[in-house]
Tab-separated table of C-alpha atoms in Angstrom:
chain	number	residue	atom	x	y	z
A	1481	UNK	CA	-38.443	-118.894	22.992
A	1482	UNK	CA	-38.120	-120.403	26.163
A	1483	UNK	CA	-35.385	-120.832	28.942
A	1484	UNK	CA	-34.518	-122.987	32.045
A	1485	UNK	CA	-36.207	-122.581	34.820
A	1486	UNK	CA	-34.070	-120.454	37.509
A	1487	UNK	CA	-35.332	-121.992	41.429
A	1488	UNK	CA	-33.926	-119.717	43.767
A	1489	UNK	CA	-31.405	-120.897	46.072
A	1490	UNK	CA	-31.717	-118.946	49.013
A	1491	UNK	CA	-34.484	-119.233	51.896
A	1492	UNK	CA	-38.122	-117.904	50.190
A	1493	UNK	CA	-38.102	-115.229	52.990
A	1494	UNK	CA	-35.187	-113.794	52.101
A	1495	UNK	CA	-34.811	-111.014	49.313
A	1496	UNK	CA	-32.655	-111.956	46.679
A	1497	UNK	CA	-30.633	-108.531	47.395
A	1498	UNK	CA	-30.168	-106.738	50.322
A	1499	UNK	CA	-28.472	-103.269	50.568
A	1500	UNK	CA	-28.659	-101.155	53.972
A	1501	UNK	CA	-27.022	-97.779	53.861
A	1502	UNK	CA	-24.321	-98.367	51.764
A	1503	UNK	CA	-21.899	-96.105	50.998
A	1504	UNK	CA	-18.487	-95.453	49.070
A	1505	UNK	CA	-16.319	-92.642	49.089
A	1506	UNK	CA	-13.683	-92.288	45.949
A	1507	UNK	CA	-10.444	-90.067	47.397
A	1508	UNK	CA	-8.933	-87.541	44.934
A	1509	UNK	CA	-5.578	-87.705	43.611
A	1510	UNK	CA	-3.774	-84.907	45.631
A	1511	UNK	CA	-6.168	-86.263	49.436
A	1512	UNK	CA	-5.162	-88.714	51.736
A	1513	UNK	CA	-8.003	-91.124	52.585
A	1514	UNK	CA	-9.231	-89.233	55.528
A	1515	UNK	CA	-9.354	-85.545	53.445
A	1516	UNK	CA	-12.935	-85.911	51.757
A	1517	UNK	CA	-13.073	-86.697	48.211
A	1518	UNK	CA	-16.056	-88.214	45.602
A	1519	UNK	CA	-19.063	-89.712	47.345
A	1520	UNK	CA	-20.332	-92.080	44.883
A	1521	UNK	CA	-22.595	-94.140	47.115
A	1522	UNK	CA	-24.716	-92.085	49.704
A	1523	UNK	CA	-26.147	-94.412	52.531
A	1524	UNK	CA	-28.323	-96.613	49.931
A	1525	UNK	CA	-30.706	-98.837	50.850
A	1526	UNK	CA	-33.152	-100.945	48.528
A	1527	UNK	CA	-34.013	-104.654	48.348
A	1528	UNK	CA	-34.972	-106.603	45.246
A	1529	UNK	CA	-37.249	-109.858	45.202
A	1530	UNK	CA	-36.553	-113.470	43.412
A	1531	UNK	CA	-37.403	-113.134	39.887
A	1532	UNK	CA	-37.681	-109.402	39.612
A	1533	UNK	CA	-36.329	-107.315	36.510
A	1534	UNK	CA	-35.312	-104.590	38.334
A	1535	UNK	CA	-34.020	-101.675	36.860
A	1536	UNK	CA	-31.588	-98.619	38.323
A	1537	UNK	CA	-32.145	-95.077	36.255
A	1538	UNK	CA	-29.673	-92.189	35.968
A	1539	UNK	CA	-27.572	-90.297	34.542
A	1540	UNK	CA	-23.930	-90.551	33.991
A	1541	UNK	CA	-22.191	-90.355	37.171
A	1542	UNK	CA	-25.011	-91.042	39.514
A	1543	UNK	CA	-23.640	-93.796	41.029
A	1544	UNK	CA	-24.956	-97.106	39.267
A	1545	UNK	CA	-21.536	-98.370	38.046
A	1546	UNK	CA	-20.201	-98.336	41.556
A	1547	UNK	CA	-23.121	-99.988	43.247
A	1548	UNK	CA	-22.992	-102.894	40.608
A	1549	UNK	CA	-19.115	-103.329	41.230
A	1550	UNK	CA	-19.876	-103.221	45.172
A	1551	UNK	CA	-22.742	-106.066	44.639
A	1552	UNK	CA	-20.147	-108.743	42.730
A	1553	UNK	CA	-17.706	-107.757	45.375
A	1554	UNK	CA	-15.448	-106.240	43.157
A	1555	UNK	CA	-15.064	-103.195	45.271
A	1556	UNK	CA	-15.506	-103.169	49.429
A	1557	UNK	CA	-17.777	-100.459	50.787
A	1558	UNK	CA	-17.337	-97.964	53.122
A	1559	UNK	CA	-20.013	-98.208	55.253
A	1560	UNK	CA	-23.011	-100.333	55.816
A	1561	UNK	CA	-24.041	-103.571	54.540
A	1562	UNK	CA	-25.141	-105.722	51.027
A	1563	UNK	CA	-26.414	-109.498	50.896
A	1564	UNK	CA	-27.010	-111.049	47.343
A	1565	UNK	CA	-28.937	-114.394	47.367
A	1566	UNK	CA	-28.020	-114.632	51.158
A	1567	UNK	CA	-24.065	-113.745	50.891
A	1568	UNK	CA	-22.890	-110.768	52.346
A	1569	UNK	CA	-20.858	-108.825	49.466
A	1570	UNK	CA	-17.198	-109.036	51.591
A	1571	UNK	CA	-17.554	-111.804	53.996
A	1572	UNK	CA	-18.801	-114.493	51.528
A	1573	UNK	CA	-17.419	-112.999	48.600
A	1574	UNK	CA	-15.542	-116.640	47.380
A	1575	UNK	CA	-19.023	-118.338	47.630
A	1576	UNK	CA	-20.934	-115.423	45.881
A	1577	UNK	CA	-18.763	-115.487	42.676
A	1578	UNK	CA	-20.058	-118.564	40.943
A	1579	UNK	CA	-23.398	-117.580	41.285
A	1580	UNK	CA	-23.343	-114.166	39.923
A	1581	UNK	CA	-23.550	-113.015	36.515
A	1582	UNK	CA	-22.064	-109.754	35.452
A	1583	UNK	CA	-21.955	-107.779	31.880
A	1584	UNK	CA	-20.221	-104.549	32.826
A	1585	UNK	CA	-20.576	-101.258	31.044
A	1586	UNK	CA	-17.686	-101.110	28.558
A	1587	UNK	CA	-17.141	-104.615	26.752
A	1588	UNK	CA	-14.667	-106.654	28.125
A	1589	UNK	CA	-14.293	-109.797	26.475
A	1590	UNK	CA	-11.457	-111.168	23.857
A	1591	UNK	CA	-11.750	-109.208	20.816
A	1592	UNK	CA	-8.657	-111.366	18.864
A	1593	UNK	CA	-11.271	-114.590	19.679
A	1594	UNK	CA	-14.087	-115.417	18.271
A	1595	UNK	CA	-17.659	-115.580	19.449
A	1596	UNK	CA	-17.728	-119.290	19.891
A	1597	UNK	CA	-13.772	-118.642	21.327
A	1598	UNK	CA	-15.427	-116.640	23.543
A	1599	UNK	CA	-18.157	-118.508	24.492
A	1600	UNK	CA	-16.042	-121.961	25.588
A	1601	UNK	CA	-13.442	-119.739	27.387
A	1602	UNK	CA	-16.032	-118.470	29.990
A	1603	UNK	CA	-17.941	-121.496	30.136
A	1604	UNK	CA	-14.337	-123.600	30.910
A	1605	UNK	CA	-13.620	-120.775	33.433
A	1606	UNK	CA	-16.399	-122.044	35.654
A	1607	UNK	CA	-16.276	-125.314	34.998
A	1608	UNK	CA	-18.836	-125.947	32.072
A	1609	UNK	CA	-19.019	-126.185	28.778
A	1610	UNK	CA	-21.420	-124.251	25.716
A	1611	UNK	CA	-22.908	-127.838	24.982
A	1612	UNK	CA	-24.112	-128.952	29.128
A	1613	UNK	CA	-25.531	-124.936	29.252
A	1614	UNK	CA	-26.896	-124.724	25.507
A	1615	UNK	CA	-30.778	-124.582	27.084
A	1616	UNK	CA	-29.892	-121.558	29.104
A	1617	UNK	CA	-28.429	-119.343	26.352
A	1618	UNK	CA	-30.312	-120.903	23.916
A	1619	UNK	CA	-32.254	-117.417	23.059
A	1620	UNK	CA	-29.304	-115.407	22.815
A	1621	UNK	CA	-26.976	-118.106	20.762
A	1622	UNK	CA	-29.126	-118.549	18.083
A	1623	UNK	CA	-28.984	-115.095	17.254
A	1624	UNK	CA	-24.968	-115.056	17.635
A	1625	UNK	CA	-24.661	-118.414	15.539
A	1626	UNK	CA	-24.226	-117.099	12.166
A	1627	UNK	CA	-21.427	-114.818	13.569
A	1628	UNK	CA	-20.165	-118.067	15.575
A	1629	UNK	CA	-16.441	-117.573	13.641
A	1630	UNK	CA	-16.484	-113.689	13.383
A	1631	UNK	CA	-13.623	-112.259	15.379
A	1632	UNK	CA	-15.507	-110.677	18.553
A	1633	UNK	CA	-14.129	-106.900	17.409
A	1634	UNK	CA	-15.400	-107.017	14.319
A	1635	UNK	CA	-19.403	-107.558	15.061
A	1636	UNK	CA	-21.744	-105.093	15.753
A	1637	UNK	CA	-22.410	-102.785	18.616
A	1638	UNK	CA	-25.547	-104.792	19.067
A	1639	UNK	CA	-24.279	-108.109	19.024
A	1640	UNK	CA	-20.960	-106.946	21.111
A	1641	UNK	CA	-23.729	-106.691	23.815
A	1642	UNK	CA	-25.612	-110.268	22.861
A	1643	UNK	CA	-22.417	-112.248	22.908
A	1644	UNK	CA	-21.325	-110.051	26.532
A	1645	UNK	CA	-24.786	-111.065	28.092
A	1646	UNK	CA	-24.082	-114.857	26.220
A	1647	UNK	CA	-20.891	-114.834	28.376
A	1648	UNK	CA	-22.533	-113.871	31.645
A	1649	UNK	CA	-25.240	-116.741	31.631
A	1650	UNK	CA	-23.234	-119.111	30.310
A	1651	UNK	CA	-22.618	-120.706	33.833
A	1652	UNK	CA	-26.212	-120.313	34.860
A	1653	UNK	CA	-25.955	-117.544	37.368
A	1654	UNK	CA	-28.696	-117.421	39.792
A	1655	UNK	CA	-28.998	-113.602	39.882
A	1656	UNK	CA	-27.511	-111.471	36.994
A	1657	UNK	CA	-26.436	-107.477	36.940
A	1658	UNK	CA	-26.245	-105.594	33.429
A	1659	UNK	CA	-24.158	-102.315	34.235
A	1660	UNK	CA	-25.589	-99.849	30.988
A	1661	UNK	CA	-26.149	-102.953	28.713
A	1662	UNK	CA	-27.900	-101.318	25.934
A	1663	UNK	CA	-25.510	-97.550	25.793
A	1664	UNK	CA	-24.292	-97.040	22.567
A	1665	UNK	CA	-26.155	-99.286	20.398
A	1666	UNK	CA	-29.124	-98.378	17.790
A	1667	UNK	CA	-32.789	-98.469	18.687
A	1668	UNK	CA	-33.575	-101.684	17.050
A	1669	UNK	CA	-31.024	-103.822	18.849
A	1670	UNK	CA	-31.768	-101.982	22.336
A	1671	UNK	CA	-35.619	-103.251	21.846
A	1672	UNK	CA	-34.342	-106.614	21.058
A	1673	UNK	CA	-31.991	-106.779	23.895
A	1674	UNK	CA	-34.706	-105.849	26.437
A	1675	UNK	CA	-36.723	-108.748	24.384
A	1676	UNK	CA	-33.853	-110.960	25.777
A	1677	UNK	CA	-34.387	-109.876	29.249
A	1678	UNK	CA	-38.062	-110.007	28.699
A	1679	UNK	CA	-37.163	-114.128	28.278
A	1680	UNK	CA	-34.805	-114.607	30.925
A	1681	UNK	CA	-37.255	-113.085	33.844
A	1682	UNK	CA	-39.893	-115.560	32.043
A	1683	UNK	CA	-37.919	-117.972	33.683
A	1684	UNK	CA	-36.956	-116.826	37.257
A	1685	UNK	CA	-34.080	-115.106	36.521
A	1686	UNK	CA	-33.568	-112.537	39.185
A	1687	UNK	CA	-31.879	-109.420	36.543
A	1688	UNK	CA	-30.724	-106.060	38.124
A	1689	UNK	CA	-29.925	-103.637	34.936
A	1690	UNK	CA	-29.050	-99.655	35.161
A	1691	UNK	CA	-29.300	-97.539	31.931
A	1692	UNK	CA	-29.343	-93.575	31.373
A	1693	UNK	CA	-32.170	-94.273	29.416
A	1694	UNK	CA	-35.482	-93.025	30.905
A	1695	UNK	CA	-37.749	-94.799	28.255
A	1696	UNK	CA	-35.732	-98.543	29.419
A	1697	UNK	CA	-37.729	-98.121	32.956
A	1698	UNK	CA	-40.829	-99.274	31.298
A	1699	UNK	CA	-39.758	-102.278	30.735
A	1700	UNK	CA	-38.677	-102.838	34.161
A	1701	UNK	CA	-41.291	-104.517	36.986
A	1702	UNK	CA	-39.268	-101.576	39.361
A	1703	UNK	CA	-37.068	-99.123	39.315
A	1704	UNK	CA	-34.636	-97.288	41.597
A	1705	UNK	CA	-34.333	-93.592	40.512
A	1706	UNK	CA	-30.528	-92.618	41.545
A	1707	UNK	CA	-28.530	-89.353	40.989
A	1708	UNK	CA	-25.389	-88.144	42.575
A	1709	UNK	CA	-25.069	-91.002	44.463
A	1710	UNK	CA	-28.652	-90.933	46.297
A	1711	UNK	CA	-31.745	-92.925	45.734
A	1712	UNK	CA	-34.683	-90.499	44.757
A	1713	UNK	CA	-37.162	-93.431	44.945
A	1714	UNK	CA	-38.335	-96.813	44.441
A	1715	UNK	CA	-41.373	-98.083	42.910
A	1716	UNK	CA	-43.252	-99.513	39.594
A	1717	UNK	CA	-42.547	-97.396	36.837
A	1718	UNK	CA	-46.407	-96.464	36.326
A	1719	UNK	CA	-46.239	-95.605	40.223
A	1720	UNK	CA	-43.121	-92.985	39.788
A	1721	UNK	CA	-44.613	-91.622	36.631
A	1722	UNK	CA	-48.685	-90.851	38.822
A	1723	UNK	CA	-46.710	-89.546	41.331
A	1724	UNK	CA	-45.463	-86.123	38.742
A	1725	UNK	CA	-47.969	-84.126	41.127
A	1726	UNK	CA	-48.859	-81.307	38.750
A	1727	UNK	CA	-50.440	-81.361	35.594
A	1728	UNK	CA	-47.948	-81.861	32.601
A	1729	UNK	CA	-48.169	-79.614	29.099
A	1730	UNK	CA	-47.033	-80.298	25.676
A	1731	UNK	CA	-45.607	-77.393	24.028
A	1732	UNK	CA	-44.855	-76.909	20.564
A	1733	UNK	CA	-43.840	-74.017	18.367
A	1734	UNK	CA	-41.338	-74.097	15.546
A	1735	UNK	CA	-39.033	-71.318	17.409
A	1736	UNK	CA	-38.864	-73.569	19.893
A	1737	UNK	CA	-35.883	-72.174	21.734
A	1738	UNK	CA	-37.407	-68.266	21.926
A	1739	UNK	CA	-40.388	-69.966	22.957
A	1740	UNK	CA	-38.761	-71.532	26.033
A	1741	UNK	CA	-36.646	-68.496	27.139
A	1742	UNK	CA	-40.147	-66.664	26.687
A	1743	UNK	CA	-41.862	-69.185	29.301
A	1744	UNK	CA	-39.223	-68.701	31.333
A	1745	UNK	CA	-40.836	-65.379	32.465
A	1746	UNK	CA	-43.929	-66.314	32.769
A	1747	UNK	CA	-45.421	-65.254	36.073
A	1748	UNK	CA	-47.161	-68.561	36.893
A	1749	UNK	CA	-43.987	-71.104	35.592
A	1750	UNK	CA	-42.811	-73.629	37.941
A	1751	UNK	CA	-40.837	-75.370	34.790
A	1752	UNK	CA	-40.628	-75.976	31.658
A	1753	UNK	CA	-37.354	-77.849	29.484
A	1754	UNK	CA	-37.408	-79.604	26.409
A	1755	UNK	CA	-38.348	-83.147	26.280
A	1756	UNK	CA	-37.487	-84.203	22.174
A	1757	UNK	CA	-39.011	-81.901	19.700
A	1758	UNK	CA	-41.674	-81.023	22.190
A	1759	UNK	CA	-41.237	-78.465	25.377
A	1760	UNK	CA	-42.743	-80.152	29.086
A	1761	UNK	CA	-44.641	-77.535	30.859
A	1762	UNK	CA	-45.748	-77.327	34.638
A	1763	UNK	CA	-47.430	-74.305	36.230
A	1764	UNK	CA	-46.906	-73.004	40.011
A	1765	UNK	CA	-50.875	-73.002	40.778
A	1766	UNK	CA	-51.711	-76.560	42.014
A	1767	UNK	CA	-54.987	-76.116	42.443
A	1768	UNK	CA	-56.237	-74.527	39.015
A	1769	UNK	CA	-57.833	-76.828	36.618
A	1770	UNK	CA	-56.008	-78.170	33.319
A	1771	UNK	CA	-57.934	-75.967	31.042
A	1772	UNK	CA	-57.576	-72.914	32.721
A	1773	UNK	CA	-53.814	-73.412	32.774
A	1774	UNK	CA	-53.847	-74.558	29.020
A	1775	UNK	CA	-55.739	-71.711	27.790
A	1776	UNK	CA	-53.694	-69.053	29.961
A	1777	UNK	CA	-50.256	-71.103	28.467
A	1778	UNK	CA	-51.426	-70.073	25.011
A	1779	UNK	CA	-52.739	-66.987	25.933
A	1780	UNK	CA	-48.967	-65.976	26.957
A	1781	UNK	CA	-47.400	-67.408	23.731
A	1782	UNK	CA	-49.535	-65.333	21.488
A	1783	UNK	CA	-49.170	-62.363	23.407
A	1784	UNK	CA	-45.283	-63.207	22.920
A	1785	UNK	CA	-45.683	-63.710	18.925
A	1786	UNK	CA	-45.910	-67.407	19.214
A	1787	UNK	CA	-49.093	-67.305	17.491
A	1788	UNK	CA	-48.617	-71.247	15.829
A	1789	UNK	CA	-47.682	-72.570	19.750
A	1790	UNK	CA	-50.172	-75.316	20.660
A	1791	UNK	CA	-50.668	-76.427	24.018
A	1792	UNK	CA	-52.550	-79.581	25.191
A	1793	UNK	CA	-52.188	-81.745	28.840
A	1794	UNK	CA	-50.082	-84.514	28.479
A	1795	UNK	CA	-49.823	-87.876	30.860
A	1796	UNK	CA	-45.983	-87.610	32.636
A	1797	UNK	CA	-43.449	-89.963	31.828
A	1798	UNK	CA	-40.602	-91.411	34.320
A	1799	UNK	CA	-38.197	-89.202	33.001
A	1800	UNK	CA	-40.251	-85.987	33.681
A	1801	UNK	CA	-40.809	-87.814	37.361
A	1802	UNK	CA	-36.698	-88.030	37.380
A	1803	UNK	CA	-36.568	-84.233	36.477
A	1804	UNK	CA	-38.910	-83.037	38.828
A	1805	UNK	CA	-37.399	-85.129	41.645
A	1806	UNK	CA	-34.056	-83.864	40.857
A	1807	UNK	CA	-34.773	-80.100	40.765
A	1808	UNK	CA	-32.479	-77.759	43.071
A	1809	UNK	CA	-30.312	-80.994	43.630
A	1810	UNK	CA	-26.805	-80.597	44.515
């Protein structure tokens, strides 16, 4: 596959987004304004370069949706101050517009039209047309075309998200944000949906995406780790996965939850949850080596009638990086 070439249209210098300590409070129902309420946004600061695939990871609630609405000016901060591609977010909001494109979390297009309804609606409402832009969503269209007459309710989760994504290049954005594209759809069309993305950054595209989905950040050149509204860090996702700090265990044992409660007591725990059918162990002594800690791990097991428990070091993902970070949060 291939795509147009995206040339970025601000100065070379200048990141293509630029956010210095924003922040966005949400008042409760029964507050005035000035009473406290939801901080959804605390002081966040982060900048992301032309042509990056740049990925925000968290859970539900941490804050992503509400960034991504602040950065297409669809809601005005708070406090401090965002530039995309050289606009700031409030001031230059009229000029930003056009040049941003944005698939947001729960599917908003037409479901009474069609996909090719669909398609020529958002391309007339900028001023284009699905035949002047067919190059840029040439990778995504041909895998809509056979559906190009199926009401847009009635197609998949999958390709809900393809023609959504379809709609928000169809004017050729120069920078594009994906709130939670791939939420609620099966494995095989979230792989081939990132396989998408993997195209449009092939050609310059400049893509911001969050997900809840810790195994997505792989596939990201960097992520922001965010929960309750704070950034936790920054960095490649091989960077933020070497930077676990202790050694990591896989533990597995058919009474898996007994297990866990039982290495819960364990004098030299610093944590262990379950991570899929497997339990992630760390111990408190930092400097004892991996074997040591493995063969005391299934020494205590045994002891505890776990006698089929085996134990072996394994290398720490982003997620267990996101855990660790996130441990005694508020």
């Amino acid at each position: 596959m291939s795509a147009t070439a995206h040339p970025a249209r601000t100065a070379p210098d200048q990141p293509a987004v630029q956010v210095e300590q924003l922040q966005k409070r949400f008042a409760l129902a029964h507050r005035s304004p000035g009473e406290g309420g939801i901080v959804a946004l605390d002081k966040v600061s982060f900048t992301v370069e032309h042509g990056e695939l740049f990925g925000f990871i968290g859970p539900d609630g941490a804050g992503k949706t509400t960034l991504f609405r602040l950065l297409v000016s669809l809601l005005v901060p708070d406090g401090g101050r965002a530039t995309v591609l050289g606009l700031e977010v409030v001031r230059n909001y009229r000029a930003l517009r056009p040049r941003v494109g944005y698939m947001a979390g729960r599917f908003s297009l037409y479901p009474d039209l069609s996909v090719e309804e669909n398609l020529r609606f958002f391309a007339s409402v900028f001023g284009t047309t699905i035949d002047r832009e067919f190059e840029q969503i040439k990778p995504i269209y041909t895998q809509l075309q056979p559906f190009r007459d199926r009401r847009a309710a009635a197609l998949s989760g999958g390709m809900k998200q393809k023609l959504a994504l379809c709609c928000a290049l169809v004017h050729r954005p120069d920078i594009l944000f994906l709130d939670e594209p791939t939420t609620g759809v099966d494995a095989v069309s979230r792989r081939e949906f990132w396989d998408l993305l993997g195209v449009l950054k092939r050609s310059g595209l400049t893509t911001i995406v969050s997900t809840p989905y810790m195994d997505e950040a792989t596939r990201c050149d960097r992520v922001a780790l965010i929960h309750h509204g704070k950034l936790l860090g920054i960095d490649t996702p091989s960077d933020i996965a070497a930077a676990f700090g202790r050694p990591l265990l896989a533990v597995r044992e058919t009474a898996r939850y007994k297990a866990l409660l039982a290495l819960r007591t364990y004098e030299h725990v610093h944590s262990v949850y379950p991570f899929g059918d497997v339990m992630h162990y760390t111990d408190a002594r930092e400097d004892a080596p991996v074997a040591r800690i493995v063969e005391d791990v299934k020494t205590f097991l045994f002891a505890h009638g776990f006698a089929g428990a085996s134990v072996e070091p394994l290398a720490p993902t982003v997620e267990d990086s996101f855990i660790a970070r996130t441990e005694g949060a508020p």
